[in-house]
Amino acid sequence: MGLFGGRRTVFVDADILVIGGGMAGCGATYESRYWGRDLKIVCVEKANIERSGAVAQGLYAINCYMGMQWGENQPEDHVRYARNDLMGLVREDLGYDIARHVDSTVHKFEEWGLPIMRDPKTGRYQREGKWQIMIHGESYKPIVAEAARKAATQVYNRIMVTHLLMDATKPNRVAGAVGFNVRTGEFHVFRAKAVIVSAGGASHIFKPRAVGEGMGRTWYAPWSSASAYGLPILVGAKMTQMENRIVLTRFKDGYGPVGAYFLHLKTYTENGYGEEYEKRWYEDTKALVGDYVDRHPVPTCLRNHALLKEVAAGRGPIRMVTKEAFQDPHKEVVGWENFLGMTIGQAVVWASQNIDPKHTNPELTTSEPYVMGSHATCSGAWASGPEDYAPAEYQWGYNRMMTVDGLFGAGDTIGGTAHKFSSGSFTEGRIAGKAAVNYVKDLKNGQPQVSEQEYRDLEKEIYQPLENYRVGRNEIVAGTVSPSYLLPLHGLQRLEKIMDEYVGGISTMYMTNGVLLERGLELLALLKEDMSRMGAEDLHQLQRVWELHHRLIASEAVARHTLYREETRWPGYYYRGDHPKLDDQNWHCFTLSRYDRKTGEWAMEKAPVYHIID
Ligand SMILES: Cc1cc2nc3c(=O)[nH]c(=O)nc-3n(C[C@H](O)[C@H](O)[C@H](O)COP(=O)(O)OP(=O)(O)OC[C@H]3O[C@@H](n4cnc5c(N)ncnc54)[C@H](O)[C@@H]3O)c2cc1C
């Protein structure tokens, strides 16, 4: 096959195109079929939906379940909880919308065969914490994927979506997407009336703690490559809270989860000298954030803050005290199973480092920052809210539609709504799917028009790195060093270094300031210039190139939002050295950005936070 000739173009027409078949994408596909019986619903995924996305390995707990059937929690309680954890800033309309529907999603999972643990005394779902229920979840993703597969007109696996297509006749309307098959190289043109982006969050935009041989060992899935942000940003969709990156406290080197240990096994942490340390930092934290430190539960970022301060004071490492709990054989089993169902790597790391938590208290560390919209963080696209609940200013169309017509999002893609997790992401997919069906039905004959010129130009751009490599490899000077092209791994490492050193990564203890951010943006602009010189040896590397494109534009959004918000709202996630305190008077608001693809300029603005729930 020649590089620009002989490659087959596959055209796919859909009413609804779902990009990314993870939790939210499966929810969107399933629900679109429910409301749109006669519609053509297509799901496109870069891996295989059977085992793709952040839930690929399985999970041990569903972290968002109200338990309304037993009067355990109400949706309002969840909104208060998420608002508290995010230091006051969440889209309460969107969060409420998920919380009121999430239980029905979990009941469906159980119906489809997901084993949910039950409390033998009450018969209710076994709680791990106030919002979490415990599951035997190794097969969580295949179970959810089966529902989507049965609902979809067709699922296209192994297609890396690189760009969205815009309507040739209407300036702000989406018309589909393009991408390529990572196995065959075929070019795919999807024409669709509505598009739902559900492509997960972003790892590997900041330099990870584990580099070299351990590079893939990050908390967040290494394949979560920021397409959820890159695709909408490039067509001018507004983004929100992109500065709100998340840093996780996890078991060192394996990133095994700590939630079950705290909540279920009742373990606790101590410093290197066996002392309790969180209380020591109370006054310091209060001086930064005021009363937020007195909230219950203490916001996630503030707990990180105490750990970071203690380590910086020279009293590390911080350890999880497991030796006591693990004397109970039941708790010991639960402690190990907690990893074996979802983070097997942690058990392997412990084995390789001679750590038996029954005899050694394992170390904890803080991760590099990640960008996502569904965990204890809320970066993502700015979306229209539910008709019956959202304030007028948050409503410009259909529920979960972005600021681009016909472009919807769910899960990690949508900003402002933290703590949705796996069940909430699936639920938000369902909400977006239903709204997209309404959009398509209302369109009637207003079918979007795709310009052949546009997708043929994109085709050339997409495959160019193969050509760059083919020509440039003849000039290799040593090993993989070529004067003419940049390999995707080199580009990725450059990006990670810039973000790490200038935008608040691990090497600066999450510290940045206006001067550093301005310089970081200059360096990102230089990397952007070099992106036309990427070289790809094969289709796998070509996928890496396009993942890097998405990571880069999302990183730029992170840097711009961080520069715009002149305060330190979430100490423990990142710090602005020039604005070290939380500033509710000026910054109790959302930050919004919009990228103009014609000029390459970004416009920043504030949007009000409406507190709908007392
Ligand atoms: C380490 C970790 C632990 C977690 N633990 C829990 C837990 O215990 N309980 C819980 O309830 N939740 C947990 N979560 C949260 C949960 O996994 C996420 O909330 C959920 O997966 C988000 O759904 P999503 O669909 O937005 O993203 P994902 O499920 O990640 O799906 C995104 C999909 O998009 C695809 N994709 C990406 N880019 C492209 C592209 N360009 N073209 C085509 N396809 C693309 C991906 O391959 C993937 O299939 C955890 C998350 C992480 C990262």
XYZ file of C-alpha atoms and ligand atoms in Angstrom:
667
model
C 0.000 0.000 0.000
C 1.402 3.398 -0.952
C 1.306 6.100 1.636
C -1.174 8.337 -0.118
C -2.569 6.018 -2.760
C -4.350 2.703 -2.475
C -5.542 3.160 1.059
C -9.204 2.312 1.357
C -11.553 4.930 2.728
C -14.433 3.505 4.709
C -17.513 5.722 4.883
C -19.932 5.212 7.738
C -23.212 7.093 8.084
C -24.802 7.281 11.507
C -27.523 9.143 13.284
C -25.538 9.067 16.499
C -21.799 8.517 16.647
C -20.340 7.609 20.040
C -16.576 8.168 20.250
C -14.954 5.963 22.905
C -16.610 2.791 24.182
C -15.609 3.034 27.845
C -18.093 3.405 30.680
C -19.759 6.573 29.397
C -19.673 5.446 25.757
C -21.328 2.134 26.602
C -23.995 4.031 28.555
C -24.555 6.409 25.643
C -24.825 3.576 23.124
C -27.212 1.590 25.302
C -29.547 4.490 26.031
C -29.511 5.882 22.480
C -30.968 2.595 21.313
C -33.650 2.676 24.020
C -35.005 6.046 22.836
C -34.019 5.763 19.195
C -35.276 2.347 18.149
C -34.929 3.069 14.420
C -31.773 5.119 14.553
C -28.360 4.149 13.316
C -26.147 4.156 16.399
C -22.445 3.648 15.895
C -19.791 3.315 18.565
C -16.139 3.792 17.591
C -13.308 2.766 19.882
C -9.516 2.829 19.523
C -9.069 -0.426 21.485
C -11.798 -3.051 21.901
C -14.795 -2.159 24.035
C -14.631 -5.584 25.673
C -11.645 -4.419 27.759
C -11.112 -0.732 27.083
C -10.907 2.404 29.187
C -10.092 2.985 32.825
C -12.230 0.029 33.914
C -10.412 -2.430 31.634
C -8.850 -4.447 34.453
C -12.028 -4.418 36.512
C -12.930 -2.641 39.738
C -13.556 -3.715 43.277
C -16.083 -1.038 44.143
C -18.707 1.093 42.456
C -18.010 4.492 43.920
C -21.265 6.278 43.199
C -24.456 4.700 44.498
C -27.075 6.586 46.494
C -29.039 3.635 47.906
C -32.326 5.519 47.636
C -34.338 2.277 47.823
C -33.139 1.929 51.415
C -33.187 5.629 52.241
C -29.399 5.652 52.581
C -28.662 8.877 50.681
C -30.491 11.369 48.514
C -29.136 13.051 45.343
C -28.887 16.355 47.215
C -26.509 14.710 49.696
C -24.214 13.704 46.885
C -24.157 17.202 45.442
C -23.188 18.580 48.864
C -20.475 15.968 49.149
C -18.962 16.673 45.702
C -19.199 20.439 46.250
C -17.377 20.142 49.539
C -14.649 17.975 48.066
C -14.070 20.368 45.168
C -13.745 23.366 47.502
C -17.129 24.785 46.567
C -16.995 24.636 42.778
C -19.212 22.119 40.992
C -22.014 22.272 38.454
C -24.767 21.314 40.865
C -27.343 20.888 38.116
C -25.248 18.280 36.306
C -24.244 16.507 39.498
C -27.820 16.308 40.721
C -28.928 14.978 37.349
C -26.464 12.081 37.591
C -27.176 11.368 41.248
C -30.924 11.090 40.720
C -30.452 8.461 37.992
C -27.356 6.561 39.093
C -29.084 3.931 41.229
C -31.089 2.679 38.266
C -27.822 2.226 36.359
C -26.353 0.087 39.131
C -29.511 -2.022 39.227
C -29.097 -2.653 35.515
C -25.493 -3.763 36.043
C -26.713 -6.306 38.581
C -29.440 -7.495 36.188
C -26.779 -7.978 33.502
C -24.775 -10.251 35.776
C -22.398 -8.063 37.787
C -21.983 -9.666 41.219
C -22.580 -7.017 43.878
C -21.686 -7.973 47.436
C -24.481 -7.939 50.011
C -24.389 -7.265 53.691
C -25.453 -10.650 55.172
C -27.293 -8.953 58.030
C -29.311 -6.337 56.153
C -29.437 -7.842 52.656
C -28.483 -4.458 51.271
C -25.476 -3.842 49.054
C -22.269 -4.087 51.046
C -21.026 -0.562 51.648
C -17.347 0.261 51.589
C -18.052 3.883 52.423
C -20.972 6.277 52.318
C -21.084 6.279 48.502
C -19.202 3.094 47.573
C -20.566 -0.417 47.222
C -18.396 -3.497 46.841
C -18.469 -5.719 43.781
C -16.718 -8.764 42.389
C -15.726 -6.625 39.465
C -13.057 -8.353 37.399
C -15.603 -8.690 34.563
C -17.265 -5.320 35.087
C -16.218 -3.955 31.691
C -17.126 -7.025 29.568
C -20.575 -7.055 31.211
C -21.183 -3.395 30.418
C -19.718 -3.764 26.919
C -22.132 -6.577 26.103
C -25.079 -4.255 26.667
C -23.545 -1.673 24.339
C -22.699 -4.238 21.686
C -26.271 -5.485 21.630
C -27.613 -1.946 21.423
C -25.308 -0.580 18.722
C -26.013 -0.826 15.024
C -22.285 -1.419 14.784
C -19.234 -1.135 17.012
C -15.989 -0.233 15.235
C -13.054 -1.372 17.343
C -9.411 -0.405 16.703
C -10.229 2.979 15.184
C -8.265 5.899 16.546
C -10.435 8.992 16.077
C -8.199 11.939 15.302
C -10.519 14.840 14.396
C -14.130 15.895 14.493
C -15.712 17.062 11.248
C -17.742 20.242 11.082
C -20.805 20.949 8.982
C -19.892 22.633 5.691
C -23.088 24.689 5.691
C -23.438 25.699 9.361
C -20.426 27.158 11.132
C -20.872 25.798 14.646
C -22.345 22.356 13.996
C -20.570 19.036 14.206
C -20.952 16.629 11.282
C -18.929 13.554 12.206
C -15.350 12.441 12.754
C -12.374 10.876 11.027
C -9.792 8.371 12.147
C -7.840 5.343 11.067
C -7.807 1.645 11.801
C -4.738 0.965 13.914
C -4.381 -2.540 12.475
C -5.164 -2.131 8.767
C -4.487 1.568 8.265
C -7.835 2.145 6.562
C -9.088 5.704 6.708
C -12.533 6.102 8.268
C -14.968 8.919 7.624
C -17.954 8.926 9.979
C -20.830 11.209 9.006
C -23.266 11.734 11.851
C -26.147 13.949 12.910
C -25.043 13.943 16.537
C -21.705 13.020 18.079
C -21.131 11.983 21.701
C -17.533 12.247 22.859
C -16.753 9.832 25.691
C -13.056 9.235 25.195
C -11.875 9.191 28.833
C -9.388 11.460 30.619
C -5.676 12.219 30.350
C -2.652 10.482 31.797
C 0.935 11.169 30.732
C 0.638 14.869 30.262
C 2.812 15.451 33.338
C 6.034 13.516 33.820
C 5.208 10.348 35.756
C 7.103 9.193 38.824
C 7.859 5.897 37.106
C 9.954 6.541 33.988
C 11.980 4.284 31.701
C 11.032 0.641 32.158
C 8.235 1.605 34.544
C 6.725 4.287 32.329
C 3.431 2.495 31.893
C 3.070 2.181 35.634
C 0.935 5.167 36.445
C -2.182 5.459 38.546
C -4.304 6.399 35.579
C -4.562 4.161 32.519
C -1.628 5.018 30.216
C -3.922 4.772 27.207
C -6.158 7.606 28.417
C -4.758 10.107 25.986
C -6.829 13.295 26.322
C -8.865 12.784 23.142
C -11.934 13.656 25.207
C -10.535 17.192 25.419
C -8.410 17.396 22.277
C -11.283 16.581 19.918
C -13.768 19.186 21.253
C -11.134 21.882 21.905
C -10.000 21.764 18.292
C -13.502 22.539 17.018
C -14.018 25.415 19.443
C -16.006 23.813 22.270
C -15.678 25.686 25.558
C -13.790 23.932 28.330
C -14.095 24.438 32.061
C -11.912 23.891 35.150
C -8.998 22.499 33.146
C -6.674 23.743 35.904
C -8.331 21.325 38.342
C -5.888 18.462 37.721
C -5.967 15.609 40.227
C -3.152 14.213 42.357
C -3.754 10.907 44.122
C -2.303 9.535 47.309
C -1.689 5.871 46.574
C 0.526 2.946 47.534
C 3.995 3.682 46.241
C 5.075 2.335 42.829
C 2.003 0.188 42.156
C -0.626 2.945 42.668
C -2.919 0.475 44.405
C -6.063 2.174 45.730
C -6.199 3.241 49.371
C -9.951 3.812 49.728
C -10.846 0.282 50.781
C -7.960 0.262 53.235
C -9.153 3.414 54.974
C -12.850 2.725 54.744
C -13.182 -1.003 55.060
C -10.024 -2.151 56.843
C -9.880 0.969 59.041
C -6.158 1.410 58.488
C -4.515 4.816 59.054
C -1.354 6.672 58.061
C 1.719 7.814 59.952
C 4.980 9.551 59.127
C 8.407 7.911 58.952
C 8.750 8.176 62.727
C 5.432 6.529 63.472
C 3.671 9.818 64.297
C 0.252 11.109 63.343
C 0.898 14.177 61.180
C -2.351 15.501 59.685
C -3.301 17.544 62.758
C 0.119 19.171 62.754
C -0.758 20.974 59.500
C -4.195 22.163 60.529
C -3.271 25.808 61.229
C -1.092 26.028 58.132
C -3.910 24.742 55.952
C -6.469 26.981 57.616
C -4.316 30.016 56.807
C -4.476 29.024 53.131
C -8.093 27.969 52.677
C -10.001 29.174 55.750
C -13.009 27.163 56.856
C -12.774 24.647 54.044
C -10.347 22.709 56.244
C -13.086 22.211 58.843
C -15.463 20.541 56.423
C -16.354 16.909 56.753
C -15.032 14.882 55.072
C -11.826 16.874 54.672
C -11.477 17.639 50.925
C -9.176 15.201 49.088
C -6.715 17.902 48.018
C -6.226 19.088 51.609
C -5.362 15.600 52.786
C -2.689 15.497 50.071
C -1.504 18.897 51.299
C -0.769 17.632 54.812
C 1.134 14.653 53.406
C 3.199 16.859 51.093
C 4.045 19.297 53.881
C 5.113 16.483 56.179
C 7.386 14.983 53.529
C 8.840 18.432 52.697
C 9.552 18.883 56.415
C 11.809 15.846 56.201
C 9.660 13.367 58.076
C 8.801 10.967 55.302
C 8.050 8.448 54.130
C 4.368 8.355 54.884
C 3.173 4.828 55.521
C -0.169 3.079 55.714
C -0.406 1.155 58.981
C -1.552 -2.257 57.782
C 0.179 -4.474 60.308
C -2.665 -4.240 62.814
C -5.584 -4.799 60.426
C -3.860 -7.660 58.622
C -3.747 -9.735 61.804
C -7.454 -10.353 61.143
C -7.494 -13.093 58.445
C -10.697 -11.746 56.902
C -9.233 -8.273 56.530
C -6.019 -9.722 55.150
C -7.975 -11.468 52.398
C -9.960 -8.327 51.626
C -6.744 -6.290 51.517
C -5.189 -8.548 48.893
C -8.377 -9.105 46.910
C -8.761 -5.369 46.662
C -5.773 -5.364 44.316
C -6.308 -8.657 42.596
C -9.661 -7.473 41.236
C -8.327 -4.251 39.714
C -4.662 -3.373 40.379
C -2.789 -6.639 40.202
C 0.379 -4.647 39.623
C 0.382 -3.484 43.258
C 0.473 -7.053 44.553
C 3.280 -7.815 42.103
C 5.257 -4.731 43.189
C 4.936 -5.720 46.839
C 6.041 -9.246 46.053
C 9.040 -7.884 44.126
C 9.966 -5.540 46.977
C 9.539 -8.076 49.785
C 6.590 -6.255 51.308
C 4.017 -8.287 53.170
C 1.591 -5.753 54.644
C 1.054 -8.081 57.589
C 4.641 -7.454 58.640
C 5.612 -4.183 56.911
C 3.630 -0.955 56.718
C 3.770 -0.020 52.995
C 4.750 3.458 51.795
C 2.328 5.894 50.239
C 3.141 8.577 47.710
C 1.383 11.237 45.670
C 0.990 10.651 41.958
C 1.827 12.976 39.112
C -1.201 15.084 38.114
C -3.888 13.788 35.749
C -6.743 15.502 33.981
C -10.173 13.963 34.132
C -13.783 14.811 34.782
C -15.204 11.884 36.696
C -13.036 11.275 39.780
C -12.333 13.740 42.644
C -11.792 16.401 40.009
C -13.855 18.058 37.328
C -11.960 19.163 34.225
C -13.767 18.970 30.905
C -16.192 20.435 28.450
C -18.736 23.073 29.388
C -22.130 21.469 28.874
C -25.753 22.523 28.788
C -27.708 21.294 31.810
C -30.981 19.421 32.359
C -34.083 21.321 31.220
C -35.933 20.916 34.515
C -33.085 21.812 36.809
C -30.325 23.919 35.296
C -30.260 27.704 35.798
C -30.970 29.615 32.576
C -27.320 30.553 32.158
C -26.346 26.879 32.041
C -28.873 25.998 29.357
C -28.465 26.670 25.667
C -29.764 23.484 24.149
C -29.997 19.832 24.862
C -28.781 18.223 28.055
C -24.993 17.529 27.914
C -24.584 19.330 24.610
C -21.373 21.315 24.463
C -21.173 24.803 23.008
C -20.942 23.218 19.543
C -24.278 22.188 18.010
C -24.882 18.449 17.967
C -21.746 17.704 20.003
C -22.458 15.930 23.282
C -20.227 14.496 25.966
C -20.243 12.232 29.004
C -17.981 10.801 31.694
C -14.481 12.224 31.897
C -15.294 14.477 28.945
C -17.731 16.730 30.810
C -16.434 19.288 33.284
C -17.822 20.616 36.527
C -19.144 17.280 37.795
C -16.759 15.438 40.035
C -17.364 12.110 41.757
C -19.352 10.390 39.043
C -16.932 7.462 38.831
C -17.808 4.366 36.792
C -21.541 4.235 37.532
C -22.001 7.996 37.211
C -20.091 8.038 33.924
C -22.307 5.312 32.488
C -25.322 7.268 33.775
C -24.116 10.479 32.180
C -23.653 8.528 28.940
C -27.279 7.492 29.196
C -28.339 11.095 29.775
C -26.308 12.292 26.781
C -27.650 9.441 24.629
C -31.251 10.337 25.354
C -30.619 14.015 24.644
C -28.778 13.216 21.408
C -31.760 11.157 20.215
C -34.024 14.151 20.847
C -31.598 16.374 18.949
C -31.562 14.012 15.966
C -35.344 13.677 15.927
C -35.744 17.460 16.024
C -33.300 17.877 13.130
C -35.695 16.132 10.746
C -34.141 16.796 7.327
C -31.399 19.083 8.506
C -28.706 16.503 7.769
C -25.211 17.978 8.308
C -23.041 18.281 5.226
C -19.491 16.981 5.218
C -16.973 18.624 2.916
C -14.873 16.197 0.873
C -12.101 18.770 0.785
C -12.031 18.855 4.584
C -11.684 15.124 5.118
C -9.216 14.640 2.266
C -7.009 17.414 3.728
C -7.231 15.745 7.107
C -6.346 12.380 5.595
C -3.118 13.828 4.242
C -2.263 15.377 7.590
C -3.093 12.220 9.556
C -0.788 9.906 7.608
C 2.028 12.421 7.039
C 4.150 11.085 9.975
C 4.513 7.754 8.098
C 5.942 9.655 5.155
C 8.197 11.772 7.384
C 9.630 8.591 8.835
C 10.024 6.817 5.495
C 12.075 9.668 4.087
C 13.856 10.784 7.261
C 15.029 7.382 8.470
C 17.764 7.435 5.843
C 19.424 10.245 7.752
C 19.506 8.623 11.172
C 22.663 9.720 12.983
C 22.618 7.288 15.898
C 20.105 4.855 17.326
C 16.747 6.574 16.958
C 18.058 10.136 16.585
C 17.092 11.713 13.306
C 17.670 15.323 12.270
C 14.403 15.374 10.329
C 11.722 13.970 12.546
C 10.640 13.614 16.150
C 9.444 10.216 17.391
C 6.215 10.110 19.415
C 8.017 8.955 22.566
C 10.463 11.844 22.327
C 7.606 14.293 21.819
C 5.737 12.805 24.768
C 8.748 13.091 27.046
C 9.257 16.694 26.010
C 5.637 17.476 26.776
C 5.822 15.742 30.154
C 8.988 17.634 31.068
C 7.479 21.004 30.187
C 4.310 20.307 32.127
C 6.262 18.904 35.057
C 8.691 21.789 35.407
C 6.459 24.719 34.507
C 2.856 23.767 35.198
C 3.169 22.181 38.643
C 4.273 18.550 38.461
C 6.121 16.294 40.860
C 9.585 17.797 40.440
C 8.443 21.215 41.731
C 6.215 19.631 44.416
C 3.201 20.815 42.349
C 4.310 24.460 42.567
C 4.022 26.957 39.736
C 3.499 30.705 39.208
C 2.653 33.189 36.481
C 6.224 33.483 35.228
C 6.710 29.726 35.025
C 3.365 29.272 33.294
C 4.161 31.929 30.677
C 7.467 30.199 29.926
C 5.760 26.815 29.862
C 3.313 28.139 27.290
C 6.195 29.386 25.131
C 7.778 25.938 25.230
C 4.468 24.255 24.449
C 4.137 26.550 21.423
C 7.556 25.393 20.198
C 6.533 21.768 20.595
C 3.362 22.540 18.680
C 5.467 23.896 15.805
C 7.460 20.676 15.754
C 4.391 18.476 15.585
C 4.330 18.708 11.796
C 7.718 16.936 11.885
C 6.569 13.844 13.750
C 7.769 10.529 12.351
C 5.888 7.249 12.714
C 7.483 3.914 11.960
C 4.190 2.026 11.759
C 0.500 2.350 12.491
C 1.047 1.828 16.184
C 3.412 4.781 16.295
C 0.976 6.759 14.151
C -1.601 6.263 16.875
C 0.947 7.514 19.406
C 1.456 10.644 17.282
C -2.232 11.483 17.348
C -2.525 10.726 21.023
C 0.307 13.202 21.519
C -1.550 15.832 19.500
C -4.530 15.424 21.825
C -2.370 15.468 24.942
C -0.614 18.600 23.769
C -3.699 20.692 23.131
C -5.237 19.510 26.408
C -1.991 20.443 28.190
C -2.121 23.894 26.717
C -5.644 24.247 28.072
C -4.415 23.149 31.514
C -1.606 25.720 31.461
C -3.888 28.532 30.292
C -6.547 27.808 32.900
C -3.892 27.555 35.627
C -2.531 30.934 34.580
C -5.976 32.491 34.447
C -7.107 31.401 37.929
C -5.076 33.678 40.172
C -5.429 31.773 43.414
C -4.543 28.422 44.958
C -7.959 26.832 45.203
C -6.873 23.211 45.687
C -3.631 23.016 47.693
C -2.418 19.442 47.386
C -3.394 19.347 43.709
C -1.264 22.374 42.756
C 0.011 25.678 44.115
C 0.329 29.129 42.570
C 3.354 30.532 44.409
C 2.339 34.068 43.429
C -1.239 33.571 44.676
C -0.817 31.070 47.508
C -4.274 31.385 49.088
C -7.810 30.498 48.209
C -9.649 33.661 47.177
C -13.409 33.193 47.332
C -14.109 36.853 46.718
C -12.636 36.842 43.219
C -12.493 33.208 42.231
C -15.618 31.480 43.504
C -16.386 30.859 39.839
C -15.727 28.504 36.961
C -12.977 29.256 34.483
C -13.880 28.811 30.823
C -11.689 28.731 27.728
C -12.340 28.647 24.025
C -9.745 27.866 21.388
C -10.086 29.455 17.975
C -8.717 26.983 15.458
C -8.385 29.626 12.742
C -6.226 32.026 14.760
C -4.816 29.628 17.368
C -5.873 32.119 20.051
C -7.509 31.245 23.366
C -10.249 33.338 24.986
C -10.677 33.025 28.759
C -13.683 34.021 30.863
C -15.329 33.404 34.207
C -18.745 31.780 34.677
C -20.802 31.982 37.863
C -21.209 29.044 40.247
C -24.878 28.670 41.177
C -25.609 26.964 44.458
C -28.948 25.335 43.816
C -28.848 23.044 46.833
C -28.549 24.516 50.323
C -7.094 4.084 38.426
C -8.564 4.312 38.479
C -9.311 3.697 39.451
C -10.673 3.878 39.506
N -11.390 3.211 40.454
C -12.730 3.296 40.459
C -13.490 2.547 41.385
O -12.949 1.817 42.218
N -14.841 2.632 41.318
C -15.477 3.408 40.402
O -16.700 3.432 40.380
N -14.775 4.154 39.517
C -13.423 4.111 39.518
N -12.693 4.848 38.621
C -13.390 5.791 37.736
C -13.893 5.185 36.431
O -12.967 4.289 35.929
C -14.137 6.332 35.462
O -14.987 7.247 36.091
C -14.799 5.898 34.162
O -14.084 4.862 33.553
C -14.906 7.082 33.210
O -15.608 6.676 32.083
P -15.304 7.275 30.630
O -16.159 6.554 29.675
O -15.340 8.747 30.675
O -13.774 6.880 30.339
P -13.199 5.420 30.059
O -13.989 4.393 30.751
O -11.750 5.499 30.349
O -13.427 5.210 28.501
C -12.829 5.998 27.499
C -12.805 5.182 26.213
O -12.464 6.001 25.097
C -11.552 5.295 24.257
N -10.801 6.286 23.481
C -9.952 7.223 23.976
N -9.484 7.995 22.980
C -10.043 7.544 21.833
C -9.941 7.941 20.473
N -9.180 8.967 20.106
N -10.627 7.250 19.552
C -11.426 6.208 19.911
N -11.557 5.781 21.198
C -10.889 6.455 22.133
C -10.717 4.502 25.249
O -10.014 3.448 24.647
C -11.778 4.055 26.248
O -12.394 2.866 25.870
C -11.312 4.716 38.561
C -10.555 5.369 37.583
C -9.192 5.177 37.540
C -8.404 5.876 36.472
